[in-house]
Coordinates of C-alpha atoms and ligand atoms in Angstrom, one line a residue:
M1321 CA -22.9 -76.5 34.5
K1322 CA -21.1 -78.7 32.0
R1323 CA -22.5 -76.3 29.3
Y1324 CA -21.1 -73.4 30.9
S1325 CA -17.6 -75.0 31.3
L1326 CA -17.8 -75.7 27.5
L1327 CA -18.6 -72.2 27.0
V1328 CA -15.9 -70.9 28.9
F1329 CA -13.4 -73.3 27.4
I1330 CA -14.5 -72.2 23.8
I1331 CA -14.3 -68.3 24.6
T1332 CA -10.9 -68.8 26.5
S1333 CA -9.4 -70.8 23.4
L1334 CA -10.8 -68.2 20.9
F1335 CA -9.2 -65.4 23.0
T1336 CA -5.8 -67.3 23.6
G1337 CA -5.7 -68.3 19.7
L1338 CA -6.5 -64.5 19.0
Q1339 CA -3.6 -63.3 21.3
A1340 CA -1.0 -65.6 19.5
Q1341 CA -2.2 -64.0 16.3
Q1342 CA -1.5 -60.6 17.7
A1343 CA 1.8 -61.1 19.3
S1344 CA 4.3 -62.5 16.6
E1345 CA 6.4 -65.2 17.8
K1346 CA 9.5 -63.1 17.8
P1347 CA 10.1 -59.4 17.2
K1348 CA 10.9 -58.4 13.9
L1349 CA 13.3 -55.8 15.3
V1350 CA 14.7 -54.9 18.4
V1351 CA 15.8 -51.1 18.9
G1352 CA 18.2 -50.2 21.7
I1353 CA 18.3 -46.5 22.5
I1354 CA 20.7 -45.0 24.7
V1355 CA 20.4 -41.3 25.3
D1356 CA 23.8 -40.0 26.4
Q1357 CA 23.7 -38.1 29.8
M1358 CA 20.1 -38.7 30.3
R1359 CA 18.9 -38.7 34.1
Q1360 CA 15.7 -40.5 35.0
D1361 CA 13.9 -37.5 36.3
Y1362 CA 14.3 -35.8 32.9
L1363 CA 11.2 -37.8 32.0
Y1364 CA 8.9 -36.0 34.4
K1365 CA 10.6 -32.6 35.0
F1366 CA 9.9 -31.6 31.4
A1367 CA 6.8 -33.4 30.8
D1368 CA 4.6 -30.5 30.9
R1369 CA 5.7 -29.9 27.1
Y1370 CA 6.3 -33.5 25.8
G1371 CA 3.9 -34.6 23.2
E1372 CA 2.0 -37.8 23.6
G1373 CA 3.9 -39.7 21.2
G1374 CA 7.4 -39.6 22.4
F1375 CA 8.4 -40.2 26.1
K1376 CA 5.0 -39.8 27.4
R1377 CA 3.9 -42.9 25.1
L1378 CA 7.0 -45.1 26.0
M1379 CA 6.1 -44.4 29.7
K1380 CA 2.2 -45.0 29.3
E1381 CA 2.2 -48.0 26.9
G1382 CA 5.7 -49.4 27.9
F1383 CA 7.2 -50.7 31.3
M1384 CA 9.5 -48.4 33.1
M1385 CA 11.6 -49.2 36.0
K1386 CA 11.6 -46.1 37.8
N1387 CA 14.4 -46.8 40.2
G1388 CA 16.9 -48.0 37.6
H1389 CA 20.7 -47.5 38.5
Y1390 CA 24.3 -47.8 37.3
N1391 CA 25.9 -49.9 40.0
Y1392 CA 29.6 -49.3 39.5
I1393 CA 32.1 -46.3 39.4
P1394 CA 33.0 -44.8 37.0
T1395 CA 29.9 -43.5 35.3
Y1396 CA 31.2 -42.6 31.8
T1397 CA 29.9 -43.1 28.2
G1398 CA 32.3 -46.0 27.2
P1399 CA 31.6 -48.1 30.5
G1400 CA 28.1 -46.9 30.1
H1401 CA 27.2 -48.5 26.8
A1402 CA 29.3 -51.7 27.5
S1403 CA 27.5 -52.5 30.6
V1404 CA 23.8 -52.0 29.2
Y1405 CA 25.0 -54.1 26.0
T1406 CA 27.1 -56.9 28.0
G1407 CA 24.6 -56.9 30.9
T1408 CA 27.6 -56.6 33.3
T1409 CA 30.1 -54.1 34.9
P1410 CA 33.5 -52.9 33.9
A1411 CA 35.2 -55.1 36.4
T1412 CA 34.1 -57.9 34.0
H1413 CA 33.8 -56.5 30.4
G1414 CA 37.1 -54.4 31.0
V1415 CA 35.9 -51.0 29.8
I1416 CA 37.0 -49.2 32.9
A1417 CA 37.1 -45.8 31.5
N1418 CA 36.5 -43.7 28.2
S1419 CA 40.5 -43.7 28.4
W1420 CA 42.7 -45.2 31.1
Y1421 CA 46.5 -45.3 31.7
V1422 CA 48.1 -48.5 30.8
R1423 CA 51.3 -49.2 32.8
S1424 CA 53.0 -51.4 30.0
L1425 CA 52.5 -48.7 27.4
N1426 CA 53.1 -45.9 29.8
R1427 CA 50.4 -44.0 28.0
S1428 CA 46.5 -43.8 28.2
I1429 CA 44.4 -45.8 25.6
Y1430 CA 41.0 -45.0 24.4
C1431 CA 38.0 -47.6 25.0
A1432 CA 37.4 -48.2 21.5
E1433 CA 40.8 -47.7 20.1
D1434 CA 42.4 -50.3 17.7
S1435 CA 45.7 -49.4 16.0
T1436 CA 45.4 -52.5 13.8
V1437 CA 42.4 -50.8 11.7
Y1438 CA 41.9 -48.1 9.5
N1439 CA 39.3 -45.5 8.4
I1440 CA 36.5 -46.9 5.8
G1441 CA 35.2 -43.4 4.7
G1442 CA 35.3 -40.3 6.7
S1443 CA 38.9 -39.2 8.2
L1444 CA 42.2 -40.9 8.7
N1445 CA 42.3 -40.2 12.4
A1446 CA 38.6 -41.0 13.1
G1447 CA 39.0 -44.8 11.8
K1448 CA 41.2 -46.5 14.3
I1449 CA 38.2 -47.9 16.1
S1450 CA 36.8 -51.4 17.0
P1451 CA 35.3 -53.2 20.0
R1452 CA 38.5 -55.1 20.7
N1453 CA 39.0 -53.6 24.2
L1454 CA 35.7 -54.9 25.2
L1455 CA 36.4 -58.4 26.8
T1456 CA 32.8 -60.0 26.9
T1457 CA 30.1 -60.6 24.4
T1458 CA 27.1 -58.4 24.0
I1459 CA 23.4 -59.0 23.7
T1460 CA 23.8 -57.9 20.1
D1461 CA 26.7 -60.7 19.8
E1462 CA 24.5 -63.4 21.2
L1463 CA 21.9 -62.5 18.8
R1464 CA 23.8 -63.1 16.0
F1465 CA 25.3 -65.9 17.3
S1466 CA 21.8 -67.5 18.0
T1467 CA 20.9 -67.4 14.3
N1468 CA 24.4 -68.2 12.9
K1469 CA 24.9 -64.6 12.0
R1470 CA 21.4 -64.1 10.2
S1471 CA 20.2 -61.6 12.4
K1472 CA 21.6 -58.2 11.5
V1473 CA 23.0 -55.8 13.9
V1474 CA 23.8 -52.2 13.2
G1475 CA 25.1 -49.7 15.8
I1476 CA 24.8 -46.0 15.2
A1477 CA 25.9 -42.8 17.1
I1478 CA 27.9 -39.7 16.7
K1479 CA 30.5 -40.7 19.2
D1480 CA 32.5 -43.8 17.8
R1481 CA 32.2 -45.6 21.2
G1482 CA 28.4 -45.2 21.4
A1483 CA 28.2 -47.2 18.1
S1484 CA 31.0 -49.7 18.3
L1485 CA 30.4 -50.9 21.9
P1486 CA 26.6 -51.8 21.4
A1487 CA 27.1 -53.1 18.1
G1488 CA 29.5 -55.8 19.9
H1489 CA 32.3 -57.7 18.2
L1490 CA 30.0 -59.3 15.5
G1491 CA 27.8 -56.6 14.5
D1492 CA 28.3 -53.2 12.3
A1493 CA 29.1 -49.7 13.5
Y1494 CA 28.8 -46.5 12.0
W1495 CA 29.7 -43.1 13.7
F1496 CA 29.9 -39.4 12.8
D1497 CA 33.1 -37.9 11.4
S1498 CA 33.4 -34.3 12.4
G1499 CA 36.2 -33.7 9.6
T1500 CA 34.2 -34.8 6.8
G1501 CA 30.3 -34.4 8.2
E1502 CA 30.0 -38.2 7.1
F1503 CA 29.1 -41.4 8.9
M1504 CA 32.0 -43.8 8.7
T1505 CA 33.1 -47.1 10.0
S1506 CA 36.4 -48.8 10.2
S1507 CA 38.2 -51.7 8.8
Y1508 CA 37.3 -53.8 11.4
Y1509 CA 33.9 -54.1 10.0
M1510 CA 34.0 -54.0 6.2
E1511 CA 36.4 -52.8 3.3
D1512 CA 33.8 -50.6 1.7
L1513 CA 30.9 -48.4 2.9
P1514 CA 27.6 -49.8 1.6
A1515 CA 25.7 -48.0 -1.0
W1516 CA 23.1 -46.5 1.3
V1517 CA 25.9 -44.8 3.5
K1518 CA 27.4 -43.3 0.7
Q1519 CA 24.0 -42.1 -0.6
F1520 CA 23.3 -40.7 2.8
N1521 CA 26.5 -38.9 3.0
E1522 CA 26.2 -37.2 -0.3
K1523 CA 23.0 -35.6 1.0
Q1524 CA 25.5 -33.5 3.5
L1525 CA 22.8 -33.2 5.9
A1526 CA 25.3 -32.1 8.8
Q1527 CA 26.3 -29.2 6.5
Q1528 CA 22.6 -28.4 6.0
Y1529 CA 21.4 -28.6 9.4
L1530 CA 24.6 -26.2 10.3
Q1531 CA 23.0 -23.5 8.2
N1532 CA 20.5 -23.3 11.0
T1533 CA 20.1 -20.9 13.9
W1534 CA 19.4 -23.0 17.2
E1535 CA 16.4 -21.1 18.6
P1536 CA 14.3 -22.4 21.4
L1537 CA 11.0 -24.1 20.5
Y1538 CA 9.3 -21.6 22.7
T1539 CA 9.6 -18.1 24.0
V1540 CA 12.7 -18.2 26.6
D1541 CA 10.3 -16.8 29.1
S1542 CA 8.3 -20.0 29.0
Y1543 CA 10.9 -22.3 30.2
V1544 CA 9.9 -22.4 33.8
N1545 CA 11.7 -25.4 34.7
S1546 CA 15.0 -24.0 34.1
I1547 CA 17.0 -21.2 35.4
D1548 CA 17.6 -17.7 33.7
D1549 CA 19.2 -18.2 30.0
N1550 CA 22.0 -16.0 30.8
N1551 CA 23.9 -16.9 34.1
E1552 CA 27.5 -17.6 35.3
F1553 CA 27.2 -21.3 35.4
E1554 CA 26.8 -22.2 31.7
A1555 CA 30.1 -22.3 29.3
P1556 CA 29.4 -20.3 26.3
F1557 CA 30.7 -21.3 22.8
I1558 CA 33.9 -19.8 21.7
G1559 CA 33.1 -16.2 20.2
K1560 CA 29.9 -15.7 21.9
D1561 CA 29.8 -13.7 25.0
T1562 CA 27.1 -15.3 26.7
P1563 CA 25.5 -18.7 26.9
T1564 CA 22.0 -17.5 25.3
F1565 CA 20.1 -18.0 22.6
P1566 CA 19.9 -17.6 19.6
Y1567 CA 22.8 -19.8 18.5
E1568 CA 23.7 -18.8 14.9
L1569 CA 25.5 -22.0 13.8
P1570 CA 27.4 -20.8 10.6
S1571 CA 29.2 -18.0 12.5
L1572 CA 30.1 -20.3 15.6
M1573 CA 31.3 -23.3 13.3
E1574 CA 34.7 -22.0 12.8
N1575 CA 35.8 -21.6 16.5
N1576 CA 33.8 -24.6 17.9
G1577 CA 35.0 -27.7 16.0
G1578 CA 33.5 -27.1 12.5
L1579 CA 31.3 -29.8 11.4
G1580 CA 31.6 -31.1 14.9
L1581 CA 29.7 -28.2 16.2
I1582 CA 26.4 -30.4 15.1
A1583 CA 27.1 -32.8 18.1
S1584 CA 26.6 -29.8 20.5
T1585 CA 23.2 -29.0 19.1
P1586 CA 20.0 -30.6 18.9
F1587 CA 20.3 -31.3 15.3
G1588 CA 22.8 -33.9 16.3
N1589 CA 19.8 -36.0 17.4
T1590 CA 18.0 -35.3 14.1
L1591 CA 21.0 -36.3 12.0
T1592 CA 21.4 -39.4 14.1
L1593 CA 17.8 -40.2 13.7
D1594 CA 17.9 -39.7 9.8
F1595 CA 20.8 -42.0 9.6
A1596 CA 19.1 -44.5 11.9
L1597 CA 16.1 -44.7 9.4
A1598 CA 18.3 -44.9 6.5
A1599 CA 20.2 -47.9 7.9
I1600 CA 16.7 -49.7 8.7
E1601 CA 15.8 -49.0 5.0
G1602 CA 19.4 -49.5 3.5
E1603 CA 19.9 -52.9 5.5
G1604 CA 16.5 -54.1 5.5
L1605 CA 16.3 -54.4 9.1
G1606 CA 13.4 -56.4 10.4
K1607 CA 12.4 -57.7 6.9
G1608 CA 14.2 -61.0 7.1
E1609 CA 13.0 -64.4 8.9
E1610 CA 15.2 -63.4 12.0
T1611 CA 15.1 -60.7 14.8
D1612 CA 17.4 -57.7 13.7
F1613 CA 18.8 -55.1 16.2
L1614 CA 19.4 -51.5 15.7
A1615 CA 21.6 -50.0 18.4
V1616 CA 21.2 -46.3 18.2
S1617 CA 22.9 -43.9 20.8
F1618 CA 22.0 -40.1 20.8
S1619 CA 25.2 -38.4 22.0
S1620 CA 24.2 -34.8 21.7
P1621 CA 22.4 -34.6 25.0
D1622 CA 25.9 -35.4 26.5
Y1623 CA 27.7 -32.5 24.8
I1624 CA 24.7 -30.0 25.4
G1625 CA 24.6 -31.2 29.3
H1626 CA 28.4 -30.8 29.8
R1627 CA 28.4 -27.2 28.4
F1628 CA 25.1 -25.9 29.9
G1629 CA 24.4 -28.2 32.6
P1630 CA 20.8 -29.6 33.8
T1631 CA 19.1 -26.6 34.8
S1632 CA 19.6 -24.8 31.5
I1633 CA 17.1 -23.7 28.9
E1634 CA 19.4 -25.2 26.3
L1635 CA 19.1 -28.6 27.9
E1636 CA 15.3 -28.5 28.5
D1637 CA 15.0 -27.4 24.7
N1638 CA 17.0 -30.2 23.6
Y1639 CA 14.7 -32.5 25.4
L1640 CA 11.6 -31.2 24.0
R1641 CA 13.1 -31.5 20.8
L1642 CA 14.2 -35.1 21.3
D1643 CA 10.9 -35.9 22.4
Q1644 CA 9.7 -34.9 18.8
E1645 CA 12.4 -36.8 17.2
F1646 CA 11.1 -40.1 19.3
E1647 CA 7.6 -39.4 18.1
R1648 CA 8.9 -39.7 14.7
F1649 CA 10.9 -42.5 15.3
L1650 CA 7.9 -44.5 16.7
K1651 CA 5.6 -43.5 14.2
Y1652 CA 8.1 -44.8 11.6
L1653 CA 8.4 -48.2 13.5
D1654 CA 4.5 -48.5 13.8
E1655 CA 4.3 -47.8 10.1
H1656 CA 6.8 -50.2 9.1
Y1657 CA 6.2 -53.3 11.5
G1658 CA 3.2 -52.7 12.8
K1659 CA 2.3 -51.8 16.5
G1660 CA 3.5 -54.4 18.9
N1661 CA 6.0 -56.3 16.5
Y1662 CA 9.1 -54.4 17.5
L1663 CA 10.7 -54.1 20.8
V1664 CA 12.4 -50.9 22.2
F1665 CA 14.4 -50.2 25.2
L1666 CA 15.3 -47.0 26.4
S1667 CA 18.2 -46.4 28.8
A1668 CA 21.4 -43.8 29.0
D1669 CA 25.0 -44.4 29.6
H1670 CA 25.1 -42.3 33.0
G1671 CA 23.4 -39.1 34.4
V1672 CA 25.0 -36.0 35.2
A1673 CA 26.0 -33.7 38.3
D1674 CA 24.6 -30.3 38.5
V1675 CA 27.1 -27.5 37.9
A1676 CA 28.9 -27.3 41.1
T1677 CA 29.1 -23.4 41.4
Y1678 CA 25.2 -23.6 40.8
M1679 CA 24.8 -25.9 43.7
E1680 CA 27.0 -23.6 45.7
S1681 CA 24.8 -20.5 44.9
E1682 CA 21.8 -22.4 46.4
N1683 CA 23.6 -23.4 49.4
V1684 CA 24.2 -27.0 48.8
P1685 CA 27.6 -28.2 49.7
A1686 CA 29.6 -28.6 46.5
G1687 CA 32.9 -27.6 44.8
N1688 CA 35.7 -28.4 42.4
L1689 CA 38.8 -30.1 43.3
N1690 CA 41.8 -29.1 41.7
I1691 CA 43.3 -32.6 40.7
G1692 CA 46.3 -31.0 39.4
Y1693 CA 47.0 -29.2 42.6
V1694 CA 46.4 -32.4 44.5
R1695 CA 48.9 -34.3 42.3
G1696 CA 51.6 -32.1 42.9
Q1697 CA 51.0 -32.1 46.8
L1698 CA 51.1 -35.8 46.5
M1699 CA 54.6 -35.8 44.7
G1700 CA 55.8 -33.7 47.4
F1701 CA 54.6 -35.9 50.1
A1702 CA 55.9 -38.9 48.4
N1703 CA 59.4 -37.5 47.9
Q1704 CA 59.3 -36.3 51.7
S1705 CA 58.2 -39.8 52.9
Y1706 CA 60.4 -42.1 50.6
G1707 CA 63.1 -39.9 49.0
E1708 CA 63.3 -37.9 45.7
G1709 CA 61.9 -40.0 42.8
D1710 CA 59.0 -40.1 40.4
W1711 CA 56.4 -42.0 42.6
I1712 CA 53.2 -41.1 41.2
E1713 CA 53.1 -42.4 37.7
N1714 CA 49.5 -41.2 36.7
V1715 CA 46.4 -39.6 37.9
S1716 CA 43.2 -40.2 36.0
N1717 CA 39.5 -41.0 36.3
E1718 CA 40.1 -40.2 39.9
Q1719 CA 42.5 -43.1 40.4
I1720 CA 46.3 -42.8 41.5
F1721 CA 49.0 -45.0 39.8
L1722 CA 52.1 -45.4 41.7
N1723 CA 55.5 -46.3 40.3
H1724 CA 55.6 -50.1 41.0
R1725 CA 59.2 -50.6 39.8
L1726 CA 60.5 -47.7 42.2
I1727 CA 58.4 -48.9 45.1
R1728 CA 60.1 -52.4 44.4
E1729 CA 63.6 -50.9 44.0
K1730 CA 63.4 -49.1 47.4
G1731 CA 62.2 -52.1 49.0
L1732 CA 59.0 -50.7 50.1
E1733 CA 55.9 -52.6 50.4
L1734 CA 53.3 -51.5 47.9
S1735 CA 49.9 -51.8 50.0
K1736 CA 51.8 -49.7 52.8
V1737 CA 52.6 -47.1 50.2
Q1738 CA 48.9 -47.3 49.0
D1739 CA 47.8 -46.7 52.5
D1740 CA 50.0 -43.7 53.1
I1741 CA 48.8 -42.0 49.9
A1742 CA 45.1 -43.0 50.7
N1743 CA 45.6 -41.3 54.2
F1744 CA 47.2 -38.4 52.7
V1745 CA 44.7 -37.2 50.0
L1746 CA 41.9 -37.4 52.8
R1747 CA 43.4 -33.8 53.9
F1748 CA 41.9 -32.4 50.8
K1749 CA 38.6 -30.7 50.8
G1750 CA 36.1 -32.4 48.6
V1751 CA 37.8 -35.8 49.0
K1752 CA 35.3 -38.0 50.8
E1753 CA 37.1 -41.2 50.9
A1754 CA 40.4 -43.1 49.7
Y1755 CA 40.4 -46.7 48.8
T1756 CA 43.5 -48.9 48.1
A1757 CA 43.6 -51.2 45.4
H1758 CA 44.9 -53.8 48.2
S1759 CA 41.5 -53.4 49.9
I1760 CA 39.5 -53.6 46.7
K1761 CA 41.6 -56.8 45.6
N1762 CA 41.3 -58.5 49.0
A1763 CA 37.6 -58.5 50.0
E1764 CA 34.4 -58.7 48.4
F1765 CA 32.0 -55.8 48.9
Q1766 CA 28.3 -56.4 48.7
T1767 CA 27.1 -52.8 49.1
G1768 CA 27.9 -49.2 49.3
R1769 CA 30.6 -47.0 47.6
P1770 CA 33.4 -50.0 48.1
H1771 CA 31.0 -52.2 46.1
L1772 CA 30.7 -49.7 43.3
L1773 CA 34.2 -49.4 43.0
Q1774 CA 34.9 -53.0 42.9
M1775 CA 32.3 -53.5 40.2
G1776 CA 34.3 -50.7 38.0
Y1777 CA 37.8 -52.2 39.2
N1778 CA 40.1 -54.4 37.1
H1779 CA 42.6 -56.2 38.7
K1780 CA 45.0 -55.8 35.9
A1781 CA 44.3 -52.3 34.8
S1782 CA 43.2 -49.9 37.4
G1783 CA 44.9 -47.8 39.8
D1784 CA 46.4 -48.0 43.2
V1785 CA 44.2 -45.6 45.2
L1786 CA 40.7 -44.7 44.4
L1787 CA 39.3 -41.3 45.2
V1788 CA 35.7 -40.6 46.0
L1789 CA 34.8 -36.9 46.2
E1790 CA 31.9 -35.6 48.1
P1791 CA 28.6 -35.4 46.7
A1792 CA 28.1 -32.8 44.3
W1793 CA 31.8 -32.1 44.0
L1794 CA 33.6 -32.2 40.5
T1795 CA 37.0 -31.8 39.2
G1796 CA 36.3 -29.4 36.6
G1797 CA 36.2 -25.3 36.4
A1798 CA 33.5 -23.0 37.3
R1799 CA 31.2 -23.3 34.4
G1800 CA 29.7 -26.5 32.8
T1801 CA 29.4 -29.9 34.6
S1802 CA 30.4 -33.8 34.3
H1803 CA 29.7 -37.1 35.6
G1804 CA 31.6 -40.1 36.7
T1805 CA 30.5 -40.6 40.5
G1806 CA 28.4 -43.5 42.1
F1807 CA 26.1 -40.8 43.4
T1808 CA 22.5 -41.0 42.5
Y1809 CA 22.5 -38.2 40.0
D1810 CA 24.9 -40.0 37.9
T1811 CA 23.6 -43.6 38.4
H1812 CA 19.7 -43.1 38.3
V1813 CA 18.9 -43.5 34.6
P1814 CA 15.8 -44.3 32.5
I1815 CA 15.0 -48.3 32.2
L1816 CA 12.0 -48.4 30.1
F1817 CA 10.9 -51.4 27.6
F1818 CA 8.2 -50.8 25.0
G1819 CA 6.4 -52.7 22.4
W1820 CA 6.5 -56.5 21.6
N1821 CA 5.6 -58.5 24.6
V1822 CA 5.9 -55.8 27.0
P1823 CA 3.0 -54.9 29.3
A1824 CA 2.4 -51.5 30.4
G1825 CA 3.4 -50.6 34.0
S1826 CA 6.0 -49.5 36.1
S1827 CA 8.0 -50.3 39.3
S1828 CA 10.0 -48.7 41.9
R1829 CA 12.2 -51.6 42.7
Y1830 CA 15.8 -51.0 42.5
A1831 CA 17.1 -52.4 39.4
T1832 CA 20.4 -51.8 37.4
V1833 CA 21.3 -51.1 33.7
T1834 CA 23.0 -54.6 33.7
D1835 CA 19.6 -56.1 34.2
I1836 CA 18.5 -54.9 30.5
A1837 CA 20.6 -57.4 28.6
P1838 CA 19.5 -60.5 30.5
T1839 CA 16.0 -59.4 30.1
L1840 CA 16.4 -59.3 26.5
S1841 CA 18.0 -62.8 26.6
M1842 CA 14.7 -64.0 28.3
M1843 CA 12.4 -62.3 25.9
L1844 CA 14.4 -63.3 22.6
Q1845 CA 15.3 -66.9 24.1
I1846 CA 18.8 -66.4 23.3
R1847 CA 22.1 -67.2 25.3
L1848 CA 23.3 -64.5 28.1
P1849 CA 26.1 -62.5 27.1
N1850 CA 29.1 -64.5 28.3
G1851 CA 29.9 -62.2 31.4
A1852 CA 26.3 -61.4 32.3
T1853 CA 25.9 -60.7 36.1
G1854 CA 22.7 -58.6 35.7
Q1855 CA 19.3 -60.5 36.3
P1856 CA 16.2 -60.4 34.1
I1857 CA 13.7 -57.9 35.2
L1858 CA 10.8 -60.3 36.1
E1859 CA 7.8 -57.5 36.2
I1860 CA 8.4 -57.3 32.4
L1861 CA 8.7 -61.1 31.7
E1862 CA 5.6 -62.1 33.8
Ligands
ZN2264 ZN1 29.7 -36.8 29.2

């Protein structure tokens, strides 16, 4: 008996010793991947032609939270990136939309705008960018703080906000400049581009990729998961009559954003990954004593999704190609750090609605609300109710901003006017609910749409009346689609961890994207971002 126990002890010790040797004490590199507009179901929907080394490998070897959601309204790119990296929602981190109306300025500001900085590389007008509107720390900030800034952080994306918000206040960020085709940064980060960025830009890869014709990877007929290539739901590029393959990029460039056209093609993903790998080499990421962090966001799926919608062959082809890019990425990371020595997470900044006219064609209740018309009717109603005046200051992000000064001057009660307006807008088809700022400010909602609105609400900056449209309703036109709601097509996104200390598996428990950063805090043994409200995903940690 004794001898047996000893044997077990020896075997166990050997095994534990071996395990400790295999998994390093900390990961050399964390790679945060955001796919702009990626819905969770794309992991399954297009799986028949995914390879074994991309999405499927992440799912098979990693841990997937299958029921991961955004937990606030509005689900846009700026708030999405900020929420993943801060572990909290717009109510706390302050990025309440991509752009939002500021009463004191009497104009809208952009989430990553900063008039005090200027472009480093790239074009003048693309350089006024920094994370200063982000009010809390990110997981990348906390990694830098934890090592007295010996850890390096680099954020990369075609969209500036997809790079600067994830990189936090202490990291470096680079984004694509459609004017020059270069990756650039701003004086917030540095005074000169590093040599490796200059060398990358000299290759003029964007110009090269735009010599291509975007052909589908397989024959058009074989895309059985998508509707016919030619249909009335997709928005064609300017200068092309139909939304159909092939797309000859050189001839489309002039009328479709010049070099910026690359963002609306799968080559935008190729370019982004090329630059990410150049950053790894150029900065020596993961080669030092401390854990480094590469935050890379793939913006092109969003451009393609807006234009063609989730049922298009263009979108399916883009995901099949992105899958190939991910295989290239993971292979590279294996070769440079060794399997299990780097940590990856994959998520998205929001999902997307189906094209409203497509849903209608399939008899699903849907539609487009003409928000300009609603605004006009609102002005008429307010003039009739309170006398002639400029009562409606702004309508944006499905929020109505009332003229507070006028309301005060006329001796009206703000909450009463909010109630009147909220009740009035309910008469429009497509408007499901309207909440007043008064109600959002004076109660705490734990569930449902009021909770989602509250988690996206900033007491100092948000509007007076918040609209919720009916499911599947949008505010756009007949072709193309968008996102921004609290419905599942916009909230349900991948939450997937892979690599260092991550067990293989999955869970269908409800989780939120704000859980990603706290999970990383626990894994990396660093402080939580200072506004974090999410909770660590225990399934991955235990
Ligand atoms: Zn979008």
